[in-house]
Tab-separated table of C-alpha atoms in Angstrom:
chain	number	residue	atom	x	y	z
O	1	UNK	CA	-8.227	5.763	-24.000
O	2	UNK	CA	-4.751	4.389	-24.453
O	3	UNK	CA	-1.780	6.075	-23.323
O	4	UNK	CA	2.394	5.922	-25.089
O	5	UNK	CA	4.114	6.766	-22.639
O	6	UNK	CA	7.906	6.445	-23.810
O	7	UNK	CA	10.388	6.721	-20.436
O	8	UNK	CA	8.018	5.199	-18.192
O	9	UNK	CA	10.785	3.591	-16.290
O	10	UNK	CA	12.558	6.965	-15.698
O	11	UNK	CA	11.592	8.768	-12.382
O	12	UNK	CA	9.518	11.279	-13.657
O	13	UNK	CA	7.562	8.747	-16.516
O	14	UNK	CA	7.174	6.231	-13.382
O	15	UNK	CA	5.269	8.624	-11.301
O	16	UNK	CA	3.349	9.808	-14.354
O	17	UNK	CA	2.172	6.029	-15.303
O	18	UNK	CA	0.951	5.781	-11.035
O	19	UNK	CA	-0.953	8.455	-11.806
O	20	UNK	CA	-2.862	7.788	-14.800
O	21	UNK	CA	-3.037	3.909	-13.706
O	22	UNK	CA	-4.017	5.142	-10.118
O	23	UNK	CA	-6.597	8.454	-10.995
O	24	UNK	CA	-8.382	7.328	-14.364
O	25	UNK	CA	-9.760	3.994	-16.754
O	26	UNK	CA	-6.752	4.983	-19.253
O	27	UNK	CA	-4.650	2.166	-20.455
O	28	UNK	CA	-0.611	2.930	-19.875
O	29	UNK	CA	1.645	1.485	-22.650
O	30	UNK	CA	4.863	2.072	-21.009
O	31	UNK	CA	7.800	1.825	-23.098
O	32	UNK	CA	11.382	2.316	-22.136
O	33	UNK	CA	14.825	0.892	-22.696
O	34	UNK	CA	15.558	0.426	-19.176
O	35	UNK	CA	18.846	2.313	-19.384
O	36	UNK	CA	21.029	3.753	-16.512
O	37	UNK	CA	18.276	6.260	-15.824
O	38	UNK	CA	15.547	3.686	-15.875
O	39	UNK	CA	14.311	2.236	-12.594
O	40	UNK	CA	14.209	-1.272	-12.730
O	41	UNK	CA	10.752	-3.208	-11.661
O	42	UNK	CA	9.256	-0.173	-10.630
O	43	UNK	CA	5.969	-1.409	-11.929
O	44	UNK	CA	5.880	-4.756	-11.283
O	45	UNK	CA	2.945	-4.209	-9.139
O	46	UNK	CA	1.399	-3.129	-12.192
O	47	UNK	CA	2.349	-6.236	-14.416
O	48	UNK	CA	-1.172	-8.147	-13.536
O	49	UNK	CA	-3.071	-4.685	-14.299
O	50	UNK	CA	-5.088	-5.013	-17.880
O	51	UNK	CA	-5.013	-1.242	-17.944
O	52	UNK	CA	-0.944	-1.323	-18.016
O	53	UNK	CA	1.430	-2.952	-20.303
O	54	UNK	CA	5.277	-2.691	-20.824
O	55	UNK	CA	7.296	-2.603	-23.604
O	56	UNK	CA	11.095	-2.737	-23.712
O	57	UNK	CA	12.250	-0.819	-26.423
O	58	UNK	CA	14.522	2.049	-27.872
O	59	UNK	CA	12.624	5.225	-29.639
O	60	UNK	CA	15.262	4.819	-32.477
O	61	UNK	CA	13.776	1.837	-33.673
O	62	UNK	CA	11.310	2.968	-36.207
O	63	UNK	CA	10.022	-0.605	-37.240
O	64	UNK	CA	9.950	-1.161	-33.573
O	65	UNK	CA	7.795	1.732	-33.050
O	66	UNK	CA	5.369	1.017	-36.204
O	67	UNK	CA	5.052	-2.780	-34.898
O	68	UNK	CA	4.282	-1.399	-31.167
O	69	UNK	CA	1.707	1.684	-32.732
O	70	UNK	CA	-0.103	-0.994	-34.816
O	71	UNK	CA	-0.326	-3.454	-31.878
O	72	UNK	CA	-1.687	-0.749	-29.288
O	73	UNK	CA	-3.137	1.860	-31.695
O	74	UNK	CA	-2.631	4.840	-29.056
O	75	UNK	CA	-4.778	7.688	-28.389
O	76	UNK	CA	-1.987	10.006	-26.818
O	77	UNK	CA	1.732	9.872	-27.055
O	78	UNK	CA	3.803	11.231	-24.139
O	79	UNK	CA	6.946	11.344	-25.283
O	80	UNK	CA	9.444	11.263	-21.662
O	81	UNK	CA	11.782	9.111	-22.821
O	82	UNK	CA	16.015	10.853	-23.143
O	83	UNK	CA	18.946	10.525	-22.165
O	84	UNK	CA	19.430	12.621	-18.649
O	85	UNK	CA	22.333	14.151	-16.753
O	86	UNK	CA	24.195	17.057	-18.002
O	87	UNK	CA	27.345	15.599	-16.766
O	88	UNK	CA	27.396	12.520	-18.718
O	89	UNK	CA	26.407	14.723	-21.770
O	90	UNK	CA	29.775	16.681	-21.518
O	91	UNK	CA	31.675	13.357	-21.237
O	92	UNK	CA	29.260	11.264	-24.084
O	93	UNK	CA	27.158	13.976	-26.052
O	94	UNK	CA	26.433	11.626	-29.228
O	95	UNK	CA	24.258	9.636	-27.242
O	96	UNK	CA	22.308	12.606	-26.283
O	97	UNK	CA	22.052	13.721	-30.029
O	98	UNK	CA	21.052	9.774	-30.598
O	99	UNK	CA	18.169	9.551	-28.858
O	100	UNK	CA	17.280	13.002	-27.830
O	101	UNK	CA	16.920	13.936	-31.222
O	102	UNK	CA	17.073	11.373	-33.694
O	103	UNK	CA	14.616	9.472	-31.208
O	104	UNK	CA	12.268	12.619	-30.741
O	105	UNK	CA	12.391	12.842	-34.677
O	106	UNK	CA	11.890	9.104	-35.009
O	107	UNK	CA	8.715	9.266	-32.618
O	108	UNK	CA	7.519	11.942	-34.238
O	109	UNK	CA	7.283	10.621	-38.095
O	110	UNK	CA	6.006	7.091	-36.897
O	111	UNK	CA	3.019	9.330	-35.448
O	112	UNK	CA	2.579	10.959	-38.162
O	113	UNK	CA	2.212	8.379	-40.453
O	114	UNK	CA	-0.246	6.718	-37.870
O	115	UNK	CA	-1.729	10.229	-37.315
O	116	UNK	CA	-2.752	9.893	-41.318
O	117	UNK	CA	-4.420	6.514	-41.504
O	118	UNK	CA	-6.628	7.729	-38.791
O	119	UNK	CA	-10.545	8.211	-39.317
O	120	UNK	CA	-10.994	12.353	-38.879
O	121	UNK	CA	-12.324	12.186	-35.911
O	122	UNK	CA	-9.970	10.045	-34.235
O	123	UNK	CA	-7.498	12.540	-36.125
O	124	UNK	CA	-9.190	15.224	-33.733
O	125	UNK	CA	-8.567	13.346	-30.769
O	126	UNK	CA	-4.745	11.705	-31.548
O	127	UNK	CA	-2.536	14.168	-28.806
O	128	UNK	CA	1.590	14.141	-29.331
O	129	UNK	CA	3.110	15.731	-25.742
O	130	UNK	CA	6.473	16.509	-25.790
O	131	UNK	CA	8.084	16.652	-21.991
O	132	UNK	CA	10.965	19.117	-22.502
O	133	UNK	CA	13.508	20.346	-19.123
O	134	UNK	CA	13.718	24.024	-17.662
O	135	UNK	CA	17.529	23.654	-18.464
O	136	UNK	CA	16.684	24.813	-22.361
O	137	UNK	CA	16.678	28.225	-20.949
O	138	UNK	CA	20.209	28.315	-19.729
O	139	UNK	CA	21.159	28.655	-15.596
O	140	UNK	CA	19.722	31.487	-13.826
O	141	UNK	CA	21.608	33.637	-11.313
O	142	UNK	CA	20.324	33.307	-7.503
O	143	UNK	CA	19.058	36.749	-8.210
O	144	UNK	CA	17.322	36.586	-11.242
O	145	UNK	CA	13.485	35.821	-11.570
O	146	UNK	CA	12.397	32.249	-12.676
O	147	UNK	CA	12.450	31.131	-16.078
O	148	UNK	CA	9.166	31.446	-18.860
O	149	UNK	CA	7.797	29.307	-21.241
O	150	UNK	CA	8.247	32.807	-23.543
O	151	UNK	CA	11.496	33.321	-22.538
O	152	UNK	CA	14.490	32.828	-25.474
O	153	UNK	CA	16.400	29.189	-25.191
O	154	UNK	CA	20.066	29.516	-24.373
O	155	UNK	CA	20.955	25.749	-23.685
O	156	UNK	CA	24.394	25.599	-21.627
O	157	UNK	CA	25.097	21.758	-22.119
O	158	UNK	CA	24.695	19.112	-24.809
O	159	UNK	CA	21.887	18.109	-22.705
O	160	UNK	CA	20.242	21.102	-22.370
O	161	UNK	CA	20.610	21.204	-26.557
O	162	UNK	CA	19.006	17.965	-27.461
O	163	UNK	CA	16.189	18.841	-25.619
């Protein structure tokens, strides 16, 4: 089984690629653009692993992406990879509308197209996970109960928008 995971630099894809490397046979293909919400080398102790491989690389790239689906031919897609920080979305939103969205919708047709040239039942198999942020529900009073997956989006920053 081969694993995209796009932000696997960022703190939360990082600990996700220790896992999977660390708790099953998977191969990680970790691609990120090592940003300002990247951390740097925080796999080099993974760089002699067979099971992991890095790619630097931006999900806007769409010839990047077809180039790095055809070389790895992945069985899941775990899409992690945005721009972060609700401040610096206030200050810079196009960035956020860049690659939270025009990325996501990049990602997304370069699967699909892969998705179709697929034998059925590897068609069956092929898994697209989208990692998302609480923060698409709005804030919540220090009252209120916790937020719901069925509960309505009410975004409160650019951020909180593009994702």
């Amino acid at each position: 089984m081969r694993i995209l995971v796009t932000g696997g630099s960022g703190f939360i894809g990082s600990a996700l690629v220790r896992r999977i490397i660390s708790e099953t046979d998977y191969k990680v293909i970790n691609l990120d653009d090592l940003t300002y919400s990247s951390i740097k080398n925080v796999h080099d102790n993974l760089l002699q692993n067979k099971r992991y491989a890095f790619e630097k690389g931006n999900v806007c790239d769409k010839n990047f992406l077809y180039n790095l689906f055809d070389k790895y031919k992945p069985h899941i897609i775990m899409h992690l990879a945005a721009e972060t920080h609700v401040d610096n979305s206030i200050s810079g939103p196009e960035i956020f509308l860049q690659t939270n969205i025009i990325g996501t919708y990049t990602l997304l047709e370069v699967s699909m197209k892969y998705w179709k040239g697929l034998k059925k039942t590897n068609q069956n198999q092929f898994k697209f996970l989208h990692v998302s942020t609480d923060e698409v529900f709005g804030d919540l009073e220090l009252n209120e109960n916790k937020f719901s997956e069925s509960h309505p989006y009410n975004p409160s920053s650019p951020y909180s928008a593009t994702k």
